[in-house]
Rosetta silent file (secondary structure, phi, psi, omega in degrees, C-alpha in Angstrom):
SEQUENCE: MKLPLRYAAVIVSASLCMGRLALSADPAAGVTTDAQQSRLQKTIETCAACHGTTGRSISPTFPNLAAQTAPYIELQLHAFRDQTRADPDAQAYMWGMASQLDDASISGLAAYFSKQSPMQGRSGNAALIAQGKQLFAEGVPARQIPPCASCHGAKAEGNGPFPRLAGQHAPYLLRQLLVIQSVLRTAPVMHGVIKDLNKDQMQAVVAYLESI
SCORE:     score description
SCORE:     0.000 S_00000001
   1 L     0.000  128.145 -177.408  167.199  161.491   20.705 S_00000001
   2 L   -92.768  122.615 -179.713  170.800  162.719   20.551 S_00000001
   3 L   -94.999  152.706  175.599  173.333  160.123   19.399 S_00000001
   4 L   -57.467  144.721 -174.400  177.060  160.182   20.200 S_00000001
   5 H   -60.690  -30.111 -175.608  178.962  162.101   17.539 S_00000001
   6 H   -68.571  -15.297  177.155  181.098  159.099   16.596 S_00000001
   7 H  -101.171   -8.211 -173.279  178.015  157.352   15.217 S_00000001
   8 H   -61.153  -43.104 -177.784  176.484  160.350   13.470 S_00000001
   9 H   -64.062  -38.992  178.882  178.355  159.880   10.191 S_00000001
  10 H   -62.353  -46.029 -175.330  177.376  156.212   10.013 S_00000001
  11 H   -70.978  -39.855  177.674  173.709  156.930   10.596 S_00000001
  12 H   -62.974  -43.337  179.769  173.548  159.900    8.225 S_00000001
  13 H   -62.007  -42.945  179.410  175.236  157.869    5.493 S_00000001
  14 H   -66.141  -37.107 -178.767  172.838  154.971    6.021 S_00000001
  15 H   -63.850  -33.769  179.874  169.862  157.286    6.049 S_00000001
  16 H   -66.091  -20.442 -179.058  170.786  158.635    2.618 S_00000001
  17 L   -91.528   -5.748 -171.280  170.453  155.110    1.252 S_00000001
  18 H   -60.765  -35.442 -177.957  167.024  154.429    2.678 S_00000001
  19 H   -65.312  -15.952 -178.138  165.140  155.468   -0.429 S_00000001
  20 H   -98.811    1.321 -179.626  166.893  152.700   -2.353 S_00000001
  21 L   -66.454  137.485  177.693  165.964  149.881    0.005 S_00000001
  22 L   -94.061   99.426 -177.456  164.012  147.090   -1.637 S_00000001
  23 L   -98.571  150.235  177.045  161.209  146.392    0.842 S_00000001
  24 L   -63.783  148.047  176.479  158.608  143.679    0.591 S_00000001
  25 L   -66.937  -23.823  177.507  155.179  144.732   -0.618 S_00000001
  26 L  -137.184   76.309 -171.757  153.824  143.068    2.514 S_00000001
  27 L   -66.471  -17.274 -179.286  156.649  143.123    5.069 S_00000001
  28 L  -155.554  142.041  175.333  154.512  141.839    7.940 S_00000001
  29 L   -69.993  152.384  176.072  151.277  140.067    8.534 S_00000001
  30 L    92.845   -5.945  175.513  148.616  141.957   10.411 S_00000001
  31 L   -93.611  109.841 -164.100  149.151  145.316    8.701 S_00000001
  32 L  -106.357  -17.571 -177.474  145.771  145.822    7.118 S_00000001
  33 L  -116.865  158.628  178.324  145.519  149.377    5.822 S_00000001
  34 H   -60.295  -38.950 -179.989  147.559  151.376    3.327 S_00000001
  35 H   -64.264  -43.055  178.236  148.359  153.917    6.029 S_00000001
  36 H   -64.573  -41.219  179.779  149.604  151.215    8.404 S_00000001
  37 H   -62.224  -45.086  179.992  151.617  149.626    5.618 S_00000001
  38 H   -63.707  -41.969  179.575  153.247  152.930    4.688 S_00000001
  39 H   -63.725  -41.025 -179.890  154.048  153.710    8.316 S_00000001
  40 H   -65.618  -42.416  179.285  155.609  150.287    8.826 S_00000001
  41 H   -60.541  -41.607  178.213  157.780  150.603    5.716 S_00000001
  42 H   -65.190  -36.381  178.948  159.075  153.979    6.905 S_00000001
  43 H   -67.957  -40.606  176.545  159.808  152.494   10.326 S_00000001
  44 H   -59.600  -41.324  178.345  161.736  149.609    8.755 S_00000001
  45 H   -62.329  -40.231  177.799  163.795  152.152    6.823 S_00000001
  46 H   -63.905  -43.918  178.925  164.578  153.992   10.055 S_00000001
  47 H   -60.136  -37.455 -176.764  165.656  150.750   11.745 S_00000001
  48 H   -63.099  -23.593 -179.851  167.923  149.972    8.781 S_00000001
  49 H   -59.304  -32.803  177.878  170.017  153.070    9.475 S_00000001
  50 H  -108.114  -39.312 -172.335  171.582  151.252   12.450 S_00000001
  51 H   -93.320   -2.670  174.567  170.591  147.598   12.037 S_00000001
  52 L    87.796  159.463  177.466  171.302  147.331    8.323 S_00000001
  53 H   -57.966  130.078 -176.817  169.298  146.434    5.260 S_00000001
  54 H    54.259   27.094  173.289  166.926  143.552    6.134 S_00000001
  55 H    83.065   13.427  178.659  168.327  143.575    9.672 S_00000001
  56 L   -99.020   96.698 -175.117  171.920  142.684    8.821 S_00000001
  57 L   -73.930  140.195  175.853  173.967  145.108   10.880 S_00000001
  58 L   -99.592   -8.470 -179.381  177.459  146.090    9.759 S_00000001
  59 L  -111.035  130.047  179.222  178.381  147.671   13.094 S_00000001
  60 L   -67.755   -8.530  174.476  179.002  145.532   16.218 S_00000001
  61 L   -68.981  -32.581 -173.283  177.392  148.309   18.259 S_00000001
  62 L  -114.459  129.274 -174.873  174.007  147.376   16.816 S_00000001
  63 L   -71.115  151.638  168.322  172.681  143.790   16.829 S_00000001
  64 L   -67.283  136.957  175.984  171.624  141.828   13.795 S_00000001
  65 L  -108.453  -15.267 -177.385  167.838  141.511   13.672 S_00000001
  66 L   -60.864  126.977  178.873  167.611  139.269   10.608 S_00000001
  67 L    69.883    8.764  173.901  165.987  135.916   11.487 S_00000001
  68 L   -65.862  149.932 -178.395  165.621  136.931   15.134 S_00000001
  69 L   -67.694  138.397 -178.540  162.571  135.338   16.746 S_00000001
  70 H   -60.814  -44.174  179.361  159.451  137.496   16.514 S_00000001
  71 H   -59.770  -37.026  179.674  158.442  137.006   20.185 S_00000001
  72 H   -67.594  -44.433  178.495  161.874  138.171   21.341 S_00000001
  73 H   -59.302  -44.332  179.404  161.814  141.281   19.138 S_00000001
  74 H   -60.272  -46.345 -179.482  158.346  142.147   20.421 S_00000001
  75 H   -58.653  -43.870 -177.212  159.407  141.718   24.052 S_00000001
  76 H   -69.890  -40.285  179.210  162.451  143.940   23.609 S_00000001
  77 H   -65.294  -38.791  175.085  160.607  146.690   21.733 S_00000001
  78 H   -63.824  -40.089 -179.969  157.936  146.793   24.432 S_00000001
  79 H   -66.871  -37.124  175.195  160.690  146.942   27.070 S_00000001
  80 H   -64.982  -45.799 -177.568  162.386  149.826   25.243 S_00000001
  81 H   -64.527  -39.375 -179.309  159.093  151.675   24.850 S_00000001
  82 H   -83.072   -6.887 -179.110  158.152  151.115   28.498 S_00000001
  83 L    61.865   31.568  174.674  161.733  151.936   29.575 S_00000001
  84 L   -92.548  -15.823  167.868  161.940  148.725   31.574 S_00000001
  85 L   -97.997  111.087 -165.770  165.075  147.699   29.692 S_00000001
  86 L  -123.675   24.406  174.947  167.428  150.297   31.041 S_00000001
  87 L   -66.946  161.504 -173.726  170.978  149.309   30.145 S_00000001
  88 H   -55.313  -42.432 -179.853  173.101  152.206   28.813 S_00000001
  89 H   -66.403  -37.239  177.889  172.731  151.287   25.119 S_00000001
  90 H   -60.145  -45.384 -179.958  168.971  150.912   25.493 S_00000001
  91 H   -66.490  -40.380 -175.178  168.721  154.397   26.935 S_00000001
  92 H   -71.754  -38.547 -170.815  171.076  155.940   24.384 S_00000001
  93 H  -111.216  -35.579 -165.988  169.651  154.394   21.220 S_00000001
  94 H  -107.655  -22.555 -179.495  166.299  152.739   21.727 S_00000001
  95 H   -59.917  -48.986 -178.879  164.184  154.588   24.284 S_00000001
  96 H   -65.898  -42.773  179.828  163.561  157.505   21.974 S_00000001
  97 H   -61.950  -49.406 -174.714  163.061  155.318   18.897 S_00000001
  98 H   -71.757  -21.320 -179.422  160.656  152.912   20.561 S_00000001
  99 L   -61.676  -21.133 -178.050  158.621  155.675   22.187 S_00000001
 100 L   -90.778   -2.279 -173.328  157.092  156.354   18.763 S_00000001
 101 L   -94.009  132.593  170.356  155.939  152.758   18.166 S_00000001
 102 L   -92.907  175.688 -175.616  152.385  151.533   18.677 S_00000001
 103 H   -62.198  -37.896 -179.424  151.546  147.858   19.249 S_00000001
 104 H   -65.281  -40.064  178.811  150.750  147.236   15.571 S_00000001
 105 H   -65.834  -40.357  178.207  154.113  148.650   14.493 S_00000001
 106 H   -61.894  -45.964  178.642  155.942  146.516   17.043 S_00000001
 107 H   -64.126  -39.932  179.477  154.213  143.369   15.809 S_00000001
 108 H   -65.030  -43.359  177.592  154.857  144.339   12.197 S_00000001
 109 H   -62.986  -43.345 -179.850  158.565  144.945   12.785 S_00000001
 110 H   -61.400  -44.073  179.879  158.925  141.666   14.648 S_00000001
 111 H   -64.952  -42.639 -177.790  157.242  139.733   11.861 S_00000001
 112 H   -62.863  -54.262 -175.689  159.298  141.455    9.147 S_00000001
 113 H   -67.821  -32.086 -179.956  162.739  140.960   10.676 S_00000001
 114 H   -64.607  -22.366 -177.107  162.006  137.401   11.803 S_00000001
 115 L   -92.687   -2.369 -177.766  161.447  136.427    8.152 S_00000001
 116 L   -82.588  155.747 -179.570  164.745  137.788    6.828 S_00000001
 117 L   -67.281  137.419 -176.922  167.706  135.557    5.944 S_00000001
 118 L   -72.223  161.889  173.749  170.152  135.176    8.834 S_00000001
 119 L   -68.534  147.488  173.792  173.715  136.417    8.893 S_00000001
 120 L   -82.119  147.634  179.105  176.427  133.955    7.915 S_00000001
 121 L   -67.130  157.909  179.931  178.945  132.971   10.572 S_00000001
 122 L  -115.319  144.586  178.635  182.430  134.476   10.629 S_00000001
 123 L   -72.466  160.816 -179.773  185.709  132.643   11.080 S_00000001
 124 L  -167.061 -160.685  179.539  187.845  133.311   14.125 S_00000001
 125 L   -62.992  114.151 -172.583  190.242  131.803   16.654 S_00000001
 126 H   -62.024  -41.959 -178.619  189.703  128.044   16.272 S_00000001
 127 H   -66.586  -41.394  179.354  190.699  127.133   19.832 S_00000001
 128 H   -65.981  -40.889  178.998  188.503  129.856   21.338 S_00000001
 129 H   -63.944  -41.251  178.750  185.567  128.826   19.157 S_00000001
 130 H   -62.937  -42.097  177.334  185.977  125.176   20.191 S_00000001
 131 H   -62.645  -43.759 -179.817  185.973  126.171   23.863 S_00000001
 132 H   -64.873  -38.411  178.445  182.889  128.292   23.329 S_00000001
 133 H   -60.690  -42.185  179.086  181.086  125.500   21.496 S_00000001
 134 H   -65.222  -43.140  178.335  181.639  123.166   24.449 S_00000001
 135 H   -62.872  -41.832 -179.680  180.414  125.767   26.928 S_00000001
 136 H   -63.745  -42.206 -174.782  177.347  126.471   24.809 S_00000001
 137 H   -82.042  -30.658 -171.717  176.448  122.791   24.421 S_00000001
 138 H  -118.262  -18.790 -173.498  177.403  121.504   27.864 S_00000001
 139 L    69.728 -155.796  175.801  177.615  124.437   30.270 S_00000001
 140 E  -129.346   84.819 -174.759  179.855  123.983   33.311 S_00000001
 141 H   -54.187  -37.608 -176.990  178.274  121.147   35.334 S_00000001
 142 H   -63.722  -24.424 -179.883  180.844  121.408   38.148 S_00000001
 143 H  -111.343   12.983  177.923  179.728  125.017   38.763 S_00000001
 144 L    58.335   36.285  173.980  176.052  124.352   38.022 S_00000001
 145 E   -97.870  113.818 -175.239  176.122  126.534   34.899 S_00000001
 146 L   -73.752  160.645  177.445  173.582  125.054   32.471 S_00000001
 147 L   -67.871  139.433  176.808  174.174  124.781   28.703 S_00000001
 148 L   -60.802  -32.757 -175.806  173.083  127.795   26.664 S_00000001
 149 H   -62.141  -22.950 -177.422  171.607  125.374   24.122 S_00000001
 150 H   -64.229  -26.386  177.064  168.879  124.305   26.548 S_00000001
 151 H  -108.713  -39.570 -170.820  167.074  127.633   25.976 S_00000001
 152 H   -90.890   -2.558  178.896  168.568  129.094   22.796 S_00000001
 153 L    96.078  151.264 -175.964  168.458  125.906   20.694 S_00000001
 154 L   -59.323  -30.968  179.376  171.105  123.394   19.664 S_00000001
 155 L  -111.262   20.499  179.259  172.263  125.673   16.854 S_00000001
 156 L    58.137   30.973 -177.801  171.544  128.924   18.721 S_00000001
 157 L   -81.643   -6.184  179.556  168.639  129.550   16.363 S_00000001
 158 L    89.456  159.860 -176.841  166.448  130.906   19.164 S_00000001
 159 E  -153.707   95.361  179.235  163.239  129.608   20.656 S_00000001
 160 L    60.555 -119.492 -178.214  160.253  131.929   21.097 S_00000001
 161 L   -74.335   -9.649  176.808  161.175  134.524   23.738 S_00000001
 162 E   -89.840  122.087 -167.562  164.741  133.172   23.882 S_00000001
 163 L   -72.045  154.770  167.116  166.701  135.038   21.217 S_00000001
 164 L   -66.753  132.429  177.970  168.605  133.763   18.227 S_00000001
 165 L  -115.413  -18.707 -177.913  172.316  134.102   19.000 S_00000001
 166 L   -61.357  132.049  177.346  173.846  132.457   15.928 S_00000001
 167 L    77.626    2.706 -178.706  175.724  134.897   13.705 S_00000001
 168 L   -77.004  151.346  178.759  175.379  137.751   16.167 S_00000001
 169 L   -59.587  127.855  179.492  178.251  140.221   16.610 S_00000001
 170 H   -60.513  -44.343  178.929  180.591  138.930   19.327 S_00000001
 171 H   -60.929  -37.313  178.070  181.262  142.416   20.816 S_00000001
 172 H   -64.895  -46.788 -179.133  177.523  143.049   21.088 S_00000001
 173 H   -61.879  -42.892  179.515  176.895  139.694   22.781 S_00000001
 174 H   -61.339  -43.576  179.001  179.774  140.203   25.211 S_00000001
 175 H   -60.701  -40.289  179.541  178.466  143.650   26.155 S_00000001
 176 H   -67.922  -39.970  177.177  175.007  142.212   26.824 S_00000001
 177 H   -60.598  -40.646 -178.747  176.380  139.401   28.980 S_00000001
 178 H   -69.339  -41.050 -179.171  178.298  141.921   31.056 S_00000001
 179 H   -73.707  -27.541  174.912  175.379  144.312   31.560 S_00000001
 180 H   -71.570  -44.821 -179.593  173.094  141.398   32.443 S_00000001
 181 H   -61.257  -36.445  179.618  175.619  139.988   34.895 S_00000001
 182 L   -85.894    2.298  178.175  175.982  143.393   36.543 S_00000001
 183 L    64.302   22.900  170.012  172.158  143.750   36.582 S_00000001
 184 L   -74.783  -25.427  173.600  172.282  146.913   34.476 S_00000001
 185 L  -117.898  126.442 -178.897  169.947  145.013   32.167 S_00000001
 186 L   -78.735  121.634  177.343  167.083  143.094   33.737 S_00000001
 187 L  -154.242   82.279 -169.678  166.911  139.493   32.515 S_00000001
 188 H   -51.658  -43.458 -179.851  165.708  137.263   35.367 S_00000001
 189 H   -64.064  -43.715 -175.241  166.434  133.903   33.696 S_00000001
 190 H   -72.282  -29.444 -178.497  169.909  134.972   32.596 S_00000001
 191 H   -56.065  -46.506 -179.290  170.949  136.486   35.914 S_00000001
 192 H   -71.140  -32.980 -175.953  171.042  133.089   37.556 S_00000001
 193 H   -70.057  -43.759 -171.141  172.593  131.335   34.558 S_00000001
 194 H  -105.530    6.965 -174.862  175.607  133.614   34.034 S_00000001
 195 L   -60.353  -28.015 -178.613  176.267  134.965   37.519 S_00000001
 196 L  -107.696   10.330  178.600  179.324  132.687   37.888 S_00000001
 197 L   -82.288  128.086  179.611  180.500  132.890   34.263 S_00000001
 198 L   -88.209  169.794 -173.206  183.860  134.648   33.970 S_00000001
 199 H   -66.236  -35.726  178.077  184.838  137.016   31.167 S_00000001
 200 H   -61.931  -41.090  177.872  187.170  134.516   29.466 S_00000001
 201 H   -66.285  -40.582  176.885  184.308  132.032   29.258 S_00000001
 202 H   -59.166  -44.838 -178.547  182.011  134.737   27.937 S_00000001
 203 H   -63.976  -34.546  177.456  184.517  135.629   25.227 S_00000001
 204 H   -67.468  -45.997 -178.510  184.761  131.998   24.171 S_00000001
 205 H   -62.529  -45.077 -177.081  180.996  131.576   23.939 S_00000001
 206 H   -69.994  -30.425  175.224  180.456  134.758   21.930 S_00000001
 207 H   -64.242  -41.254  176.501  183.299  133.840   19.555 S_00000001
 208 H   -63.895  -46.557 -176.888  181.547  130.543   18.894 S_00000001
 209 H   -63.047  -38.617  178.339  178.147  132.171   18.409 S_00000001
 210 H   -66.746  -24.163 -175.174  179.535  134.701   15.923 S_00000001
 211 H   -84.489  -10.526 -173.399  181.082  131.816   13.958 S_00000001
 212 L  -110.805    0.000    0.000  177.871  129.840   13.329 S_00000001
């Protein structure tokens, strides 16, 4: 898979550090053989080149995976592998990567990243964060926009197939909201929820989510 040149230096630099990563002796349940264990560890190292050590990404292009729900990670990796998630970033970064994953590797990755410590929230524009918090908790009843918290949890910690949003990069979240709204990314539940959400409201919500 060919990556845009502007990311090549980041990925090469991260790759040089992979040998120094401190990985768990048993990063995921269900990996039963030495060969499977070795393959999973190498795959985790590959993921770290973009998503950061233990899933804590330093680039807003790539989402944090640390403490993400295992069912959500599994669903997305299957969608990348099957090429049913077809937004531009999925095609550019994840189709080629996920094509090499078998079901055991997908389950192992999901289990590993779900057990990592989450990212800490970042400070930002207080007024924007307050607006986003209200939208997340209450939605917009007058426009029949439900609260995000009803699916993603009161603290955006995620719930099964509904992803953890707390501590996620605001630019990444905004990009996903826009590609979902434009139906470049298929997400049936979200299409109806955010179809009437404007960009200013989106920016407020993602600012809040990055802060917690």
